[in-house]
PDB file of C-alpha atoms and ligand atoms in Angstrom:
ATOM      1  CA  MET K 103      95.216 106.908 129.290  1.00  0.00           C
ATOM      2  CA  PHE K 104      93.183 105.130 131.904  1.00  0.00           C
ATOM      3  CA  ASN K 105      89.792 106.322 130.160  1.00  0.00           C
ATOM      4  CA  THR K 106      90.822 104.125 127.444  1.00  0.00           C
ATOM      5  CA  VAL K 107      91.307 100.793 129.087  1.00  0.00           C
ATOM      6  CA  PRO K 108      88.454  99.663 131.611  1.00  0.00           C
ATOM      7  CA  LYS K 109      86.733  97.140 129.166  1.00  0.00           C
ATOM      8  CA  ARG K 110      89.623  94.652 129.593  1.00  0.00           C
ATOM      9  CA  TYR K 111      92.094  96.252 132.211  1.00  0.00           C
ATOM     10  CA  ASP K 112      91.545  93.378 134.383  1.00  0.00           C
ATOM     11  CA  LEU K 113      91.820  90.393 132.015  1.00  0.00           C
ATOM     12  CA  VAL K 114      95.072  92.079 130.463  1.00  0.00           C
ATOM     13  CA  ASN K 115      96.724  91.838 134.496  1.00  0.00           C
ATOM     14  CA  ARG K 116      95.842  88.363 134.711  1.00  0.00           C
ATOM     15  CA  VAL K 117      97.317  87.342 131.688  1.00  0.00           C
ATOM     16  CA  LEU K 118     100.314  89.580 132.061  1.00  0.00           C
ATOM     17  CA  THR K 119     101.510  88.294 134.955  1.00  0.00           C
ATOM     18  CA  LEU K 120      99.689  84.981 134.780  1.00  0.00           C
ATOM     19  CA  GLY K 121      97.643  85.522 137.457  1.00  0.00           C
ATOM     20  CA  PHE K 122      99.925  86.607 140.755  1.00  0.00           C
ATOM     21  CA  ASP K 123      98.738  90.521 140.411  1.00  0.00           C
ATOM     22  CA  GLY K 124      95.715  89.538 142.157  1.00  0.00           C
ATOM     23  CA  ARG K 125      97.451  87.237 144.946  1.00  0.00           C
ATOM     24  CA  TRP K 126      99.967  90.040 145.317  1.00  0.00           C
ATOM     25  CA  ARG K 127      97.148  92.618 145.926  1.00  0.00           C
ATOM     26  CA  ARG K 128      95.032  89.768 148.493  1.00  0.00           C
ATOM     27  CA  ARG K 129      98.438  89.562 150.508  1.00  0.00           C
ATOM     28  CA  THR K 130      98.411  93.749 150.844  1.00  0.00           C
ATOM     29  CA  ALA K 131      95.495  93.779 151.623  1.00  0.00           C
ATOM     30  CA  LYS K 132      95.665  90.858 154.533  1.00  0.00           C
ATOM     31  CA  LEU K 133      98.912  92.782 155.617  1.00  0.00           C
ATOM     32  CA  CYS K 134      96.593  95.689 156.200  1.00  0.00           C
ATOM     33  CA  LEU K 135      94.145  94.334 158.051  1.00  0.00           C
ATOM     34  CA  VAL K 136      96.117  92.869 160.250  1.00  0.00           C
ATOM     35  CA  THR K 137      96.576  96.514 161.615  1.00  0.00           C
ATOM     36  CA  ARG K 138      93.026  96.502 162.296  1.00  0.00           C
ATOM     37  CA  PRO K 139      92.008  99.877 160.571  1.00  0.00           C
ATOM     38  CA  ALA K 140      88.375 101.193 160.982  1.00  0.00           C
ATOM     39  CA  ARG K 141      88.772 103.115 157.574  1.00  0.00           C
ATOM     40  CA  VAL K 142      91.157 102.480 155.028  1.00  0.00           C
ATOM     41  CA  MET K 143      91.250 103.741 151.413  1.00  0.00           C
ATOM     42  CA  ASP K 144      92.545 102.359 148.269  1.00  0.00           C
ATOM     43  CA  ILE K 145      93.874 105.108 146.255  1.00  0.00           C
ATOM     44  CA  CYS K 146      94.106 104.812 142.401  1.00  0.00           C
ATOM     45  CA  CYS K 147      91.826 101.991 143.267  1.00  0.00           C
ATOM     46  CA  GLY K 148      91.143 101.825 139.264  1.00  0.00           C
ATOM     47  CA  THR K 149      88.655  98.672 138.878  1.00  0.00           C
ATOM     48  CA  GLY K 150      88.762  98.023 142.369  1.00  0.00           C
ATOM     49  CA  ASP K 151      90.588  94.765 142.855  1.00  0.00           C
ATOM     50  CA  MET K 152      92.144  95.729 145.823  1.00  0.00           C
ATOM     51  CA  ALA K 153      89.356  97.642 147.440  1.00  0.00           C
ATOM     52  CA  LEU K 154      87.226  94.883 147.381  1.00  0.00           C
ATOM     53  CA  HIS K 155      90.189  91.970 148.628  1.00  0.00           C
ATOM     54  CA  LEU K 156      89.957  94.179 151.743  1.00  0.00           C
ATOM     55  CA  ALA K 157      85.998  94.506 151.544  1.00  0.00           C
ATOM     56  CA  GLN K 158      86.288  90.369 151.785  1.00  0.00           C
ATOM     57  CA  LEU K 159      88.331  89.937 154.243  1.00  0.00           C
ATOM     58  CA  ALA K 160      86.910  92.785 156.927  1.00  0.00           C
ATOM     59  CA  THR K 161      84.760  92.478 159.024  1.00  0.00           C
ATOM     60  CA  SER K 162      81.735  94.810 158.034  1.00  0.00           C
ATOM     61  CA  ASP K 163      82.417  97.620 160.611  1.00  0.00           C
ATOM     62  CA  VAL K 164      85.689  98.844 158.752  1.00  0.00           C
ATOM     63  CA  GLU K 165      85.033 101.757 156.149  1.00  0.00           C
ATOM     64  CA  ILE K 166      86.421 101.322 152.905  1.00  0.00           C
ATOM     65  CA  THR K 167      86.785 103.583 150.227  1.00  0.00           C
ATOM     66  CA  GLY K 168      88.308 103.141 147.037  1.00  0.00           C
ATOM     67  CA  VAL K 169      89.647 106.584 145.195  1.00  0.00           C
ATOM     68  CA  ASP K 170      90.627 107.474 141.384  1.00  0.00           C
ATOM     69  CA  PHE K 171      89.953 109.854 138.819  1.00  0.00           C
ATOM     70  CA  SER K 172      88.849 107.948 136.343  1.00  0.00           C
ATOM     71  CA  GLU K 173      85.708 107.562 136.008  1.00  0.00           C
ATOM     72  CA  PRO K 174      85.260 104.617 133.737  1.00  0.00           C
ATOM     73  CA  MET K 175      87.480 102.095 135.812  1.00  0.00           C
ATOM     74  CA  LEU K 176      85.345 103.680 138.136  1.00  0.00           C
ATOM     75  CA  GLU K 177      82.287 102.087 136.725  1.00  0.00           C
ATOM     76  CA  VAL K 178      83.752  98.652 136.295  1.00  0.00           C
ATOM     77  CA  ALA K 179      84.771  98.620 140.127  1.00  0.00           C
ATOM     78  CA  LYS K 180      81.315  99.335 141.135  1.00  0.00           C
ATOM     79  CA  TYR K 181      79.527  96.947 138.778  1.00  0.00           C
ATOM     80  CA  LYS K 182      82.376  94.203 140.545  1.00  0.00           C
ATOM     81  CA  ALA K 183      81.488  95.397 143.630  1.00  0.00           C
ATOM     82  CA  ALA K 184      77.581  95.406 143.056  1.00  0.00           C
ATOM     83  CA  ALA K 185      78.215  91.759 141.200  1.00  0.00           C
ATOM     84  CA  ARG K 186      79.898  90.240 144.149  1.00  0.00           C
ATOM     85  CA  GLY K 187      77.285  91.230 146.844  1.00  0.00           C
ATOM     86  CA  LEU K 188      80.143  94.123 148.710  1.00  0.00           C
ATOM     87  CA  GLU K 189      78.769  97.088 147.564  1.00  0.00           C
ATOM     88  CA  HIS K 190      77.566  98.039 151.157  1.00  0.00           C
ATOM     89  CA  LYS K 191      80.537  97.118 152.295  1.00  0.00           C
ATOM     90  CA  VAL K 192      82.951  99.867 150.125  1.00  0.00           C
ATOM     91  CA  THR K 193      82.160 103.151 148.973  1.00  0.00           C
ATOM     92  CA  PHE K 194      84.144 103.693 145.173  1.00  0.00           C
ATOM     93  CA  SER K 195      84.392 107.739 145.068  1.00  0.00           C
ATOM     94  CA  THR K 196      85.865 110.087 142.089  1.00  0.00           C
ATOM     95  CA  GLY K 197      88.611 112.272 143.446  1.00  0.00           C
ATOM     96  CA  ASP K 198      92.302 113.080 142.480  1.00  0.00           C
ATOM     97  CA  ALA K 199      95.524 112.409 144.581  1.00  0.00           C
ATOM     98  CA  ALA K 200      96.695 115.570 144.672  1.00  0.00           C
ATOM     99  CA  SER K 201      93.561 117.070 146.967  1.00  0.00           C
ATOM    100  CA  LEU K 202      92.014 114.192 148.570  1.00  0.00           C
ATOM    101  CA  ALA K 203      88.400 115.222 149.860  1.00  0.00           C
ATOM    102  CA  PHE K 204      89.036 114.142 153.488  1.00  0.00           C
ATOM    103  CA  ALA K 205      90.389 115.282 156.724  1.00  0.00           C
ATOM    104  CA  ASP K 206      93.801 115.363 158.198  1.00  0.00           C
ATOM    105  CA  GLY K 207      94.511 111.821 159.716  1.00  0.00           C
ATOM    106  CA  TYR K 208      91.344 110.609 158.191  1.00  0.00           C
ATOM    107  CA  PHE K 209      92.475 107.194 157.754  1.00  0.00           C
ATOM    108  CA  ASP K 210      94.077 104.661 159.955  1.00  0.00           C
ATOM    109  CA  ALA K 211      95.768 102.852 156.720  1.00  0.00           C
ATOM    110  CA  VAL K 212      95.714 103.601 152.563  1.00  0.00           C
ATOM    111  CA  ALA K 213      96.647 101.183 150.472  1.00  0.00           C
ATOM    112  CA  VAL K 214      97.869 101.511 146.466  1.00  0.00           C
ATOM    113  CA  SER K 215      98.133  98.885 144.114  1.00  0.00           C
ATOM    114  CA  PHE K 216     100.629  99.225 140.849  1.00  0.00           C
ATOM    115  CA  GLY K 217      99.144 102.542 141.300  1.00  0.00           C
ATOM    116  CA  PHE K 218     102.171 104.303 142.876  1.00  0.00           C
ATOM    117  CA  ARG K 219     104.598 103.923 140.147  1.00  0.00           C
ATOM    118  CA  ASN K 220     101.639 106.118 137.834  1.00  0.00           C
ATOM    119  CA  LEU K 221     101.808 109.053 141.289  1.00  0.00           C
ATOM    120  CA  THR K 222     105.832 108.866 141.082  1.00  0.00           C
ATOM    121  CA  TYR K 223     107.503 107.880 138.484  1.00  0.00           C
ATOM    122  CA  HIS K 224     108.654 110.860 136.296  1.00  0.00           C
ATOM    123  CA  ASN K 225     105.485 112.640 137.549  1.00  0.00           C
ATOM    124  CA  PRO K 226     106.090 117.090 138.252  1.00  0.00           C
ATOM    125  CA  MET K 227     103.230 116.301 140.800  1.00  0.00           C
ATOM    126  CA  ARG K 228     104.825 113.216 142.755  1.00  0.00           C
ATOM    127  CA  ASP K 229     105.594 115.454 146.599  1.00  0.00           C
ATOM    128  CA  LYS K 230     102.182 116.736 145.951  1.00  0.00           C
ATOM    129  CA  TYR K 231     100.354 112.882 146.142  1.00  0.00           C
ATOM    130  CA  LEU K 232     102.831 111.956 149.033  1.00  0.00           C
ATOM    131  CA  SER K 233     102.593 115.065 150.969  1.00  0.00           C
ATOM    132  CA  GLU K 234      98.426 114.397 150.756  1.00  0.00           C
ATOM    133  CA  ILE K 235      98.552 110.839 151.129  1.00  0.00           C
ATOM    134  CA  LEU K 236     100.440 111.424 154.430  1.00  0.00           C
ATOM    135  CA  ARG K 237      97.917 114.166 155.387  1.00  0.00           C
ATOM    136  CA  VAL K 238      94.609 111.758 155.391  1.00  0.00           C
ATOM    137  CA  ILE K 239      96.758 108.937 157.169  1.00  0.00           C
ATOM    138  CA  ARG K 240      96.605 109.426 161.216  1.00  0.00           C
ATOM    139  CA  PRO K 241      99.614 109.443 162.912  1.00  0.00           C
ATOM    140  CA  GLY K 242     100.909 105.983 164.048  1.00  0.00           C
ATOM    141  CA  GLY K 243      98.684 104.536 160.692  1.00  0.00           C
ATOM    142  CA  LYS K 244     100.194 102.833 158.147  1.00  0.00           C
ATOM    143  CA  PHE K 245     100.660 102.907 154.046  1.00  0.00           C
ATOM    144  CA  PHE K 246     100.737  99.658 151.791  1.00  0.00           C
ATOM    145  CA  ILE K 247     102.264  99.631 148.335  1.00  0.00           C
ATOM    146  CA  VAL K 248     102.426  96.758 145.811  1.00  0.00           C
ATOM    147  CA  GLU K 249     104.320  97.919 142.884  1.00  0.00           C
ATOM    148  CA  THR K 250     106.372  96.440 140.430  1.00  0.00           C
ATOM    149  CA  CYS K 251     110.226  96.748 141.270  1.00  0.00           C
ATOM    150  CA  GLN K 252     113.372  96.018 139.898  1.00  0.00           C
ATOM    151  CA  PRO K 253     115.026  92.192 140.599  1.00  0.00           C
ATOM    152  CA  HIS K 254     118.101  91.968 142.260  1.00  0.00           C
ATOM    153  CA  ILE K 255     119.882  89.377 140.178  1.00  0.00           C
ATOM    154  CA  THR K 256     121.059  90.833 136.577  1.00  0.00           C
ATOM    155  CA  PRO K 257     119.716  87.895 134.369  1.00  0.00           C
ATOM    156  CA  ILE K 258     116.437  88.358 135.744  1.00  0.00           C
ATOM    157  CA  ARG K 259     116.263  92.026 135.644  1.00  0.00           C
ATOM    158  CA  MET K 260     117.594  91.821 132.087  1.00  0.00           C
ATOM    159  CA  LEU K 261     114.794  88.996 131.081  1.00  0.00           C
ATOM    160  CA  TYR K 262     112.281  91.118 132.914  1.00  0.00           C
ATOM    161  CA  HIS K 263     112.951  94.374 131.359  1.00  0.00           C
ATOM    162  CA  PHE K 264     112.990  92.506 127.813  1.00  0.00           C
ATOM    163  CA  TYR K 265     109.477  90.515 128.840  1.00  0.00           C
ATOM    164  CA  LEU K 266     108.471  93.776 129.706  1.00  0.00           C
ATOM    165  CA  LYS K 267     109.486  96.128 127.044  1.00  0.00           C
ATOM    166  CA  ARG K 268     108.967  93.331 123.783  1.00  0.00           C
ATOM    167  CA  LEU K 269     106.285  91.283 124.813  1.00  0.00           C
ATOM    168  CA  SER K 270     103.919  92.430 127.910  1.00  0.00           C
ATOM    169  CA  SER K 271     103.544  96.121 125.731  1.00  0.00           C
ATOM    170  CA  LYS K 272     102.832  94.259 122.544  1.00  0.00           C
ATOM    171  CA  LEU K 273     100.215  91.788 124.224  1.00  0.00           C
ATOM    172  CA  GLY K 274      98.323  94.271 126.661  1.00  0.00           C
ATOM    173  CA  ALA K 275      97.892  95.970 123.551  1.00  0.00           C
ATOM    174  CA  LEU K 276      96.511  93.039 121.359  1.00  0.00           C
ATOM    175  CA  ILE K 277      94.054  92.388 124.141  1.00  0.00           C
ATOM    176  CA  SER K 278      93.102  95.752 124.996  1.00  0.00           C
ATOM    177  CA  GLY K 279      92.937  97.531 121.607  1.00  0.00           C
ATOM    178  CA  GLN K 280      95.353 100.392 123.252  1.00  0.00           C
ATOM    179  CA  MET K 281      99.074 100.461 122.204  1.00  0.00           C
ATOM    180  CA  GLY K 282      99.867 103.604 124.581  1.00  0.00           C
ATOM    181  CA  ALA K 283      98.854 102.804 127.577  1.00  0.00           C
ATOM    182  CA  TYR K 284     100.879  99.605 127.719  1.00  0.00           C
ATOM    183  CA  ARG K 285     103.979 101.029 125.870  1.00  0.00           C
ATOM    184  CA  TYR K 286     103.616 103.305 128.865  1.00  0.00           C
ATOM    185  CA  LEU K 287     103.691 100.092 131.264  1.00  0.00           C
ATOM    186  CA  GLY K 288     106.764  98.792 129.522  1.00  0.00           C
ATOM    187  CA  HIS K 289     108.247 101.867 129.826  1.00  0.00           C
ATOM    188  CA  SER K 290     107.724 102.876 133.175  1.00  0.00           C
ATOM    189  CA  ALA K 291     108.099  99.245 134.918  1.00  0.00           C
ATOM    190  CA  THR K 292     111.736  99.257 133.336  1.00  0.00           C
ATOM    191  CA  GLU K 293     112.480 102.204 134.626  1.00  0.00           C
ATOM    192  CA  TYR K 294     111.190 102.290 137.962  1.00  0.00           C
ATOM    193  CA  TYR K 295     112.776 103.041 141.018  1.00  0.00           C
ATOM    194  CA  ASN K 296     114.323 100.001 143.081  1.00  0.00           C
ATOM    195  CA  ALA K 297     113.416  99.164 146.624  1.00  0.00           C
ATOM    196  CA  GLN K 298     116.128 101.810 147.715  1.00  0.00           C
ATOM    197  CA  GLY K 299     114.829 104.351 144.995  1.00  0.00           C
ATOM    198  CA  VAL K 300     111.448 103.526 146.743  1.00  0.00           C
ATOM    199  CA  ARG K 301     112.594 104.056 150.560  1.00  0.00           C
ATOM    200  CA  ARG K 302     114.254 107.057 150.254  1.00  0.00           C
ATOM    201  CA  LEU K 303     110.875 108.421 148.140  1.00  0.00           C
ATOM    202  CA  LEU K 304     109.116 107.783 151.227  1.00  0.00           C
ATOM    203  CA  THR K 305     111.263 109.078 153.541  1.00  0.00           C
ATOM    204  CA  ASP K 306     111.769 112.375 151.755  1.00  0.00           C
ATOM    205  CA  ALA K 307     108.064 112.768 151.928  1.00  0.00           C
ATOM    206  CA  GLY K 308     108.355 112.268 155.483  1.00  0.00           C
ATOM    207  CA  PHE K 309     107.050 108.769 156.100  1.00  0.00           C
ATOM    208  CA  GLY K 310     108.417 106.209 159.025  1.00  0.00           C
ATOM    209  CA  HIS K 311     110.484 103.180 158.025  1.00  0.00           C
ATOM    210  CA  VAL K 312     110.315 101.286 155.309  1.00  0.00           C
ATOM    211  CA  ASP K 313     109.533  97.239 155.380  1.00  0.00           C
ATOM    212  CA  PHE K 314     110.132  96.006 151.540  1.00  0.00           C
ATOM    213  CA  LYS K 315     109.233  92.406 150.572  1.00  0.00           C
ATOM    214  CA  PRO K 316     110.205  91.362 147.045  1.00  0.00           C
ATOM    215  CA  LEU K 317     107.399  88.872 145.428  1.00  0.00           C
ATOM    216  CA  LEU K 318     108.732  86.383 142.528  1.00  0.00           C
ATOM    217  CA  TRP K 319     112.183  87.524 142.147  1.00  0.00           C
ATOM    218  CA  GLY K 320     111.658  91.033 142.859  1.00  0.00           C
ATOM    219  CA  ILE K 321     109.645  91.464 139.929  1.00  0.00           C
ATOM    220  CA  ALA K 322     107.427  92.949 142.021  1.00  0.00           C
ATOM    221  CA  ALA K 323     107.497  94.253 145.933  1.00  0.00           C
ATOM    222  CA  ILE K 324     105.323  95.430 149.015  1.00  0.00           C
ATOM    223  CA  TYR K 325     106.306  97.977 150.908  1.00  0.00           C
ATOM    224  CA  THR K 326     105.132  99.080 154.309  1.00  0.00           C
ATOM    225  CA  THR K 327     105.469 102.729 156.074  1.00  0.00           C
ATOM    226  CA  ARG K 328     104.346 103.997 158.586  1.00  0.00           C
ATOM    227  CA  LYS K 329     103.135 107.933 159.553  1.00  0.00           C
TER     228      LYS K 329
HETATM  229  C1  SAM J 570      97.711 100.858 136.968  1.00  0.00           C
HETATM  230  S1  SAM J 570      96.194 101.674 137.663  1.00  0.00           S
HETATM  231  C2  SAM J 570      96.078 100.414 139.238  1.00  0.00           C
HETATM  232  C3  SAM J 570      94.596 100.387 139.621  1.00  0.00           C
HETATM  233  C4  SAM J 570      94.263  98.694 140.345  1.00  0.00           C
HETATM  234  N1  SAM J 570      95.069  99.749 141.648  1.00  0.00           N
HETATM  235  C5  SAM J 570      95.206  98.046 140.213  1.00  0.00           C
HETATM  236  O1  SAM J 570      95.761  97.373 141.079  1.00  0.00           O
HETATM  237  O2  SAM J 570      94.707  97.460 138.896  1.00  0.00           O
HETATM  238  C6  SAM J 570      96.463 102.751 138.372  1.00  0.00           C
HETATM  239  C7  SAM J 570      94.594 103.792 138.437  1.00  0.00           C
HETATM  240  O3  SAM J 570      95.336 105.343 138.747  1.00  0.00           O
HETATM  241  C8  SAM J 570      94.671 106.219 138.418  1.00  0.00           C
HETATM  242  N2  SAM J 570      94.490 107.359 138.682  1.00  0.00           N
HETATM  243  C9  SAM J 570      96.864 107.538 138.493  1.00  0.00           C
HETATM  244  N3  SAM J 570      96.919 109.547 138.588  1.00  0.00           N
HETATM  245  C10 SAM J 570      95.736 109.454 139.647  1.00  0.00           C
HETATM  246  C11 SAM J 570      95.817 110.627 140.543  1.00  0.00           C
HETATM  247  N4  SAM J 570      96.477 111.319 140.290  1.00  0.00           N
HETATM  248  N5  SAM J 570      94.195 110.692 141.155  1.00  0.00           N
HETATM  249  C12 SAM J 570      93.568 109.259 141.315  1.00  0.00           C
HETATM  250  N6  SAM J 570      93.964 108.538 140.429  1.00  0.00           N
HETATM  251  C13 SAM J 570      94.522 108.297 139.705  1.00  0.00           C
HETATM  252  C14 SAM J 570      94.094 105.733 137.064  1.00  0.00           C
HETATM  253  O4  SAM J 570      93.230 106.299 136.858  1.00  0.00           O
HETATM  254  C15 SAM J 570      94.054 104.333 137.417  1.00  0.00           C
HETATM  255  O5  SAM J 570      93.052 103.919 137.633  1.00  0.00           O
END
């Protein structure tokens, strides 16, 4: 599915979120760097926005790696890194979250932006992905997630679901020319876990205390947890 969208992927994100997605990734990148990691992975990096925020904000001694299994998405990420003069600060490599080519405890921090839902929503590989992410984080290292969430206030939640199912999928399809990918977005985001559900998912997988920050009435959220 992701091989069909890279050309207009960033544009669709900006339009569907009115540009908020960029602010949310940047905020997550800042939170991540406050922990002073020496090695960070952006897992499911797609077109690289989170890794590029990290690269812009980090000192040059921080090793930043973006991993994704979609070559076409990674091509866009590499192009953007070169266009912004950041190609020396970030490495993009092909890889499946189910079997990461890194030693146990290699990363001080792992971040994921809008890819956690793909790994965990009705995904039979979910437990494998979570255990693999846990494996590559060092003990005491952190995992940062920015993802769509469920607003707590019922009328806002209803309005948000209407937007996701009726408008965003049509708008995404119109801009990208890809109906399937944006129908999936609408459905998966509508049905995705609330904060309590994500907390349970992470603690069941062996992560520690989960900190939760709602964004824009809870339509999205940043989760921070520790190995
Ligand atoms: C919704 S996009 C998010 C991309 C990017 N992180 C962002 O903030 O826009 C999800 C990404 O996860 C990648 N992905 C999904 N499952 C994966 C897996 N098992 N291993 C590696 N990448 C995966 C897809 O190729 C896609 O680029």
